[in-house]
Coordinates of C-alpha atoms and ligand atoms in Angstrom, one line a residue:
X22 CA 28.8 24.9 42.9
X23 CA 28.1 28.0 41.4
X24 CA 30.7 29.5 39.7
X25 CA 31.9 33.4 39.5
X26 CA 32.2 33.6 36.2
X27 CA 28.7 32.3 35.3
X28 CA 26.9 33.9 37.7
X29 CA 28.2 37.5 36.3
X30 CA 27.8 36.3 32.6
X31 CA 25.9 38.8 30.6
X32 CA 23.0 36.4 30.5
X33 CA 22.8 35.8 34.1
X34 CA 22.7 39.5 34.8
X35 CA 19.9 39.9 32.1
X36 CA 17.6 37.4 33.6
X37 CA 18.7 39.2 37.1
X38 CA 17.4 42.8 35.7
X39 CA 14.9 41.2 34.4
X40 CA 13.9 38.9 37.3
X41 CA 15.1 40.8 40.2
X42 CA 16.2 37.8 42.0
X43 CA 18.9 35.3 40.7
X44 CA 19.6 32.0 42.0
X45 CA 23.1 31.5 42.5
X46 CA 23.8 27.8 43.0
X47 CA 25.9 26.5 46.0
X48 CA 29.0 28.9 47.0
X49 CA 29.6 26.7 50.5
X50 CA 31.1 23.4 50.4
X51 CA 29.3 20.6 52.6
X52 CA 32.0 21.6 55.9
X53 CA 31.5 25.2 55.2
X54 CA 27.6 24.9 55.7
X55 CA 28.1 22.4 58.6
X56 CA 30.2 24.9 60.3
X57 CA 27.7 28.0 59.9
X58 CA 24.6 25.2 60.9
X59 CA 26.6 24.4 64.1
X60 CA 27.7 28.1 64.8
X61 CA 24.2 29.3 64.8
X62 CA 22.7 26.5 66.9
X63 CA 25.1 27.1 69.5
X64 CA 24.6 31.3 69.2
X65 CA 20.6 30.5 69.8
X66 CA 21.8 28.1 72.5
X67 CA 24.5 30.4 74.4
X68 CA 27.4 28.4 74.3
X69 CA 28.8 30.0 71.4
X70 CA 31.4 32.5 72.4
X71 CA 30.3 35.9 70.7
X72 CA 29.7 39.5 72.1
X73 CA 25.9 38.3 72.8
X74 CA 25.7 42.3 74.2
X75 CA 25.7 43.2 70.5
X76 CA 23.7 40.8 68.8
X77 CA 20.2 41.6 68.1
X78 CA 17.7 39.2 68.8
X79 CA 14.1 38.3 68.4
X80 CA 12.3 35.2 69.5
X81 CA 9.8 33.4 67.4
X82 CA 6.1 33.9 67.5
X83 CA 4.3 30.8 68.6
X84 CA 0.9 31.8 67.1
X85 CA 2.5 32.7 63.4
X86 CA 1.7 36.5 64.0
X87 CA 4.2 39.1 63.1
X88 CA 2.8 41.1 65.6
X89 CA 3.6 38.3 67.9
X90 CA 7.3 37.6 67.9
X91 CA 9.3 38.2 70.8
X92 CA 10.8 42.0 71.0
X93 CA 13.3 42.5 68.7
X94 CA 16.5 44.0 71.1
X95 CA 20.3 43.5 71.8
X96 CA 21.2 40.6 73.8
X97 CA 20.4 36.8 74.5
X98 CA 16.3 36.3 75.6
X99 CA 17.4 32.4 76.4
X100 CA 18.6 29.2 75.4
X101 CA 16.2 27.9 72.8
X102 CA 16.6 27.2 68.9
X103 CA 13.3 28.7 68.4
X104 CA 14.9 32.2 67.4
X105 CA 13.3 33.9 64.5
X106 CA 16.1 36.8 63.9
X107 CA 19.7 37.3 65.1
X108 CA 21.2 39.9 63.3
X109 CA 24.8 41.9 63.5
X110 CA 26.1 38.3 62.8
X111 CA 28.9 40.3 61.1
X112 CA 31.0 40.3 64.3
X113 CA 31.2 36.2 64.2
X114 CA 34.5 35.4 62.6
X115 CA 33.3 32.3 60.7
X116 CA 29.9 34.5 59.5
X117 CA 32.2 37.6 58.7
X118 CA 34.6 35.0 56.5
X119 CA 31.7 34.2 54.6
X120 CA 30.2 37.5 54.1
X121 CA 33.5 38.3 52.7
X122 CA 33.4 35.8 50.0
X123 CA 34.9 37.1 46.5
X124 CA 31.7 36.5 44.7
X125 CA 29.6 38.7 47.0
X126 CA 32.5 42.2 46.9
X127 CA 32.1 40.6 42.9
X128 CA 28.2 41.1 43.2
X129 CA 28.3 44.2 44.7
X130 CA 30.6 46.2 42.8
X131 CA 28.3 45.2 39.4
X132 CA 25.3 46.7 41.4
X133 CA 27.3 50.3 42.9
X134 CA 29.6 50.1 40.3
X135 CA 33.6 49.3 40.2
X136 CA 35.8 51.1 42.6
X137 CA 32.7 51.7 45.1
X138 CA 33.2 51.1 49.0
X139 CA 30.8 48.1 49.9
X140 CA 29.6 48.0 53.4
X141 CA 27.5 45.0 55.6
X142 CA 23.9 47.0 56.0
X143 CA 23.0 44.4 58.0
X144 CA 23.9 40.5 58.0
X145 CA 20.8 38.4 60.1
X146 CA 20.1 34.6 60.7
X147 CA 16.2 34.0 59.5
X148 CA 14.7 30.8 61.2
X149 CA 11.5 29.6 60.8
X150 CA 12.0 27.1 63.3
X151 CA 10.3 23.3 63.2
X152 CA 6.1 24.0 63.2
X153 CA 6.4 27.2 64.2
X154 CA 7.3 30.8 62.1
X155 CA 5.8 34.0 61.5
X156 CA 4.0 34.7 58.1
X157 CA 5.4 38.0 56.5
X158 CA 3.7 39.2 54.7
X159 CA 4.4 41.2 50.8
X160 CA 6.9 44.3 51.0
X161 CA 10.3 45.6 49.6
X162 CA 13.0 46.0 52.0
X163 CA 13.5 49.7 52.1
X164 CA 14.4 51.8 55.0
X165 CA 13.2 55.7 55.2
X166 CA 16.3 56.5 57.6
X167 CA 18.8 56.5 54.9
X168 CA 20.6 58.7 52.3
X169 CA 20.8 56.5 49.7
X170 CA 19.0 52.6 49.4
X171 CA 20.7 49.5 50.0
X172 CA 19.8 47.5 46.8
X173 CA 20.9 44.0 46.9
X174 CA 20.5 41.1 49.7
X175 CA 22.2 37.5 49.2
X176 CA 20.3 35.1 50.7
X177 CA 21.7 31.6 52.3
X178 CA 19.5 28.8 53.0
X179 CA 21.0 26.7 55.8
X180 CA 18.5 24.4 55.7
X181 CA 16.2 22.7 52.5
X182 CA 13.8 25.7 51.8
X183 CA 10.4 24.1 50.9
X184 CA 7.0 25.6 50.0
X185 CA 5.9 23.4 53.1
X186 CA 8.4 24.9 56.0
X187 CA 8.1 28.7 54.6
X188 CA 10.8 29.4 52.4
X189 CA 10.5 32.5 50.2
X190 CA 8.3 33.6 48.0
X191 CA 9.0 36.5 45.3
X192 CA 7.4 38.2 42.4
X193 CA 9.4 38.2 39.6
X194 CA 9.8 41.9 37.7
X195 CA 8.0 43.4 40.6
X196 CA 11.5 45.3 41.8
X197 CA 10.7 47.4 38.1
X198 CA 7.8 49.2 39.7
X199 CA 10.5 51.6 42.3
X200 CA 9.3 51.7 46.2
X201 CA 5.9 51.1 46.8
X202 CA 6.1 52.9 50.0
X203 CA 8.3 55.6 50.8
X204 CA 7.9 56.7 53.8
X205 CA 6.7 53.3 55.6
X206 CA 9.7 51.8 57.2
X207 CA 7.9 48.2 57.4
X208 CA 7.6 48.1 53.5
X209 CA 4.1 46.0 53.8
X210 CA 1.7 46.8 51.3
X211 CA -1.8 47.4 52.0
X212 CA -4.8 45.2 50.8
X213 CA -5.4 47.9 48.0
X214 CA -1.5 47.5 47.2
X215 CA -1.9 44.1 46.9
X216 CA -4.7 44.7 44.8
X217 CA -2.9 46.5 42.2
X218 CA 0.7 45.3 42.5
X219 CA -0.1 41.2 43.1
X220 CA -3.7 40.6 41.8
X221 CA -3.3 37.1 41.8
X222 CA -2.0 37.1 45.3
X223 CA 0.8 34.2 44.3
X224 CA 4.0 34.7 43.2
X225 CA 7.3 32.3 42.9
X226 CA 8.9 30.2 45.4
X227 CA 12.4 29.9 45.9
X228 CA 12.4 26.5 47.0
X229 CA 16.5 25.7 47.9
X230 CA 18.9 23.5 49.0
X231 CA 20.8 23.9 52.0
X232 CA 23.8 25.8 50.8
X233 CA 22.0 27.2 47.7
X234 CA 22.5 31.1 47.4
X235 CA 19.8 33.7 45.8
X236 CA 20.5 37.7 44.8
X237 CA 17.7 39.7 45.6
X238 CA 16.7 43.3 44.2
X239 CA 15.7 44.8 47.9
X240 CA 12.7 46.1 46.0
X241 CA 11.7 42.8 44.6
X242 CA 8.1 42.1 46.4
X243 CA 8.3 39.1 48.6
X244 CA 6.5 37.6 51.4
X245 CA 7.2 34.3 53.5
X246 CA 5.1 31.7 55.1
X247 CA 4.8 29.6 58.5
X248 CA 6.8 26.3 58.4
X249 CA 4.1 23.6 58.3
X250 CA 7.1 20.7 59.3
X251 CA 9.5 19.5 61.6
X252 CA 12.4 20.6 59.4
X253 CA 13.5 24.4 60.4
X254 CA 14.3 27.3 57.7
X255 CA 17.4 28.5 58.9
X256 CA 19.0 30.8 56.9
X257 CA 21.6 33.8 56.6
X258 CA 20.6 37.2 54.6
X259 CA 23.1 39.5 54.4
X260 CA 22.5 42.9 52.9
X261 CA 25.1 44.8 50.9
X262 CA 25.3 48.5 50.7
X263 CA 26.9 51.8 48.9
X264 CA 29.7 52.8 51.9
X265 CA 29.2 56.0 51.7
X266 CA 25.7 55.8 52.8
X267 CA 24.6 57.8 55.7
X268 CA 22.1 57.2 58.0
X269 CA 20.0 59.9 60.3
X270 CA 20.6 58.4 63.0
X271 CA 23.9 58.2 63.1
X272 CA 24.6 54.4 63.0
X273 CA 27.6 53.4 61.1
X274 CA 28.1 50.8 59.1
X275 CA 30.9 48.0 58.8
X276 CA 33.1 48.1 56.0
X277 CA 33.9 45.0 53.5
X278 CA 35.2 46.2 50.5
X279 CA 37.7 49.3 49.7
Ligands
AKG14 O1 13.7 34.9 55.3 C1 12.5 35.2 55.0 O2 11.6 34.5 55.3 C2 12.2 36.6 54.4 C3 12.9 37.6 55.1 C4 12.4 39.0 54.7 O3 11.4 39.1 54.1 C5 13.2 40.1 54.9 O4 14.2 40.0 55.6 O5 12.8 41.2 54.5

């Protein structure tokens, strides 16, 4: 398993500037990542007992389309494992634990700096469930609502994360070039972005095992892909913010770290 103390060695965070994404090894032992698999199954299948209410939640697309998937809203649209996104997992006990982890408040304070208050910006399950998935296509994660950016994301795969079933594909250094998009709130680039940002149109895939862990600069260009098998890509991305930020519209944010 990954260990703290490499993964915030001076080398590590070089290739992590560098990079903008650094693969962390495996933080969960094999009952740790059993009990998250389980949890989220039975959240997607209602029998989990959780504030459903609060949760938001989108079904998959069926034809691969972004523009397809379900409506993204709060509250349970059925029993079904074919969820694409659940987010606000922060109010599940065994998700919170794990969001608490030493390694990510570790993480975080060598991004906003020591002594910083760390806050959830937003922790979400990403499926691309068996043969089905919705391509997404290259952008940044950047929001226009906010004072201040959320820079960091850790991503969990729950699941093996293949080239074939869609897991994530990044281009490395590409965080360096600052927000592509200001003022779009969905980040995607346009054909002429892609143009000049990605001319090769191909990038790096994180291919992971389930368990596996990866740091990613929010601004890091990335893009995903339909899963082409019967194995899903489940995983858990939890974004980690400044806690002073403030948000126009007045949402609040949940506080991790003092
Ligand atoms: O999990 C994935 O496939 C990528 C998710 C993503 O691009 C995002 O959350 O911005």
């Amino acid at each position: 398993m990954g260990s703290l103390a490499d993964n915030l060695s001076e080398s590590a965070w070089q290739s992590y500037e560098q990079n903008g994404y650094l693969k962390l090894g495996k933080l969960l032992s094999a009952e740790a990542l059993h009990a998250l698999q389980e949890r989220i199954n039975a959240i997607m299948l209602g029998t989990a007992e959780i504030d459903y209410p609060n949760l938001l939640m989108q079904l998959d697309s069926t034809s691969g389309k972004y523009n397809d998937a379900g409506v993204q809203s709060l509250g349970f649209k059925g029993a079904s494992l074919n969820y694409r996104k659940i987010q606000n997992l922060e109010i599940d006990p065994l998700f919170e634990d794990y969001i608490k982890l030493p390694i990510f408040k570790e993480l975080s304070r060598r991004v906003y700096g020591d002594g910083t208050p760390i806050a959830c910006f937003r922790a979400m399950f990403m499926n691309k469930p068996s043969y089905q998935g919705t391509l997404l296509p290259w952008h940044q994660d950047a929001w226009t609502h906010l004072d201040r950016q959320p820079l960091i994301t850790l991503w969990t795969a729950l699941d093996p994360a293949t080239i074939e079933n869609g897991c994530v594909e990044v281009l490395p250094g590409s965080h360096k070039f600052g927000r592509i998009n200001p003022d779009d709130p969905s980040g995607f680039l346009t054909p002429a972005q892609m143009a000049q940002y990605c001319p090769d149109n191909s990038g790096t895939f994180l291919e992971l095992e389930p368990g596996e862990v990866v740091l990613l600069h929010n601004w890091l260009l990335h893009r995903s892909d339909v899963n082409r098998t019967p194995i899903s890509r489940r995983a858990f991305s939890v974004c980690y913010m400044d806690g002073r930020t403030r948000a126009s519209n007045g949402a609040v944010y949940t506080p991790l770290f003092n």
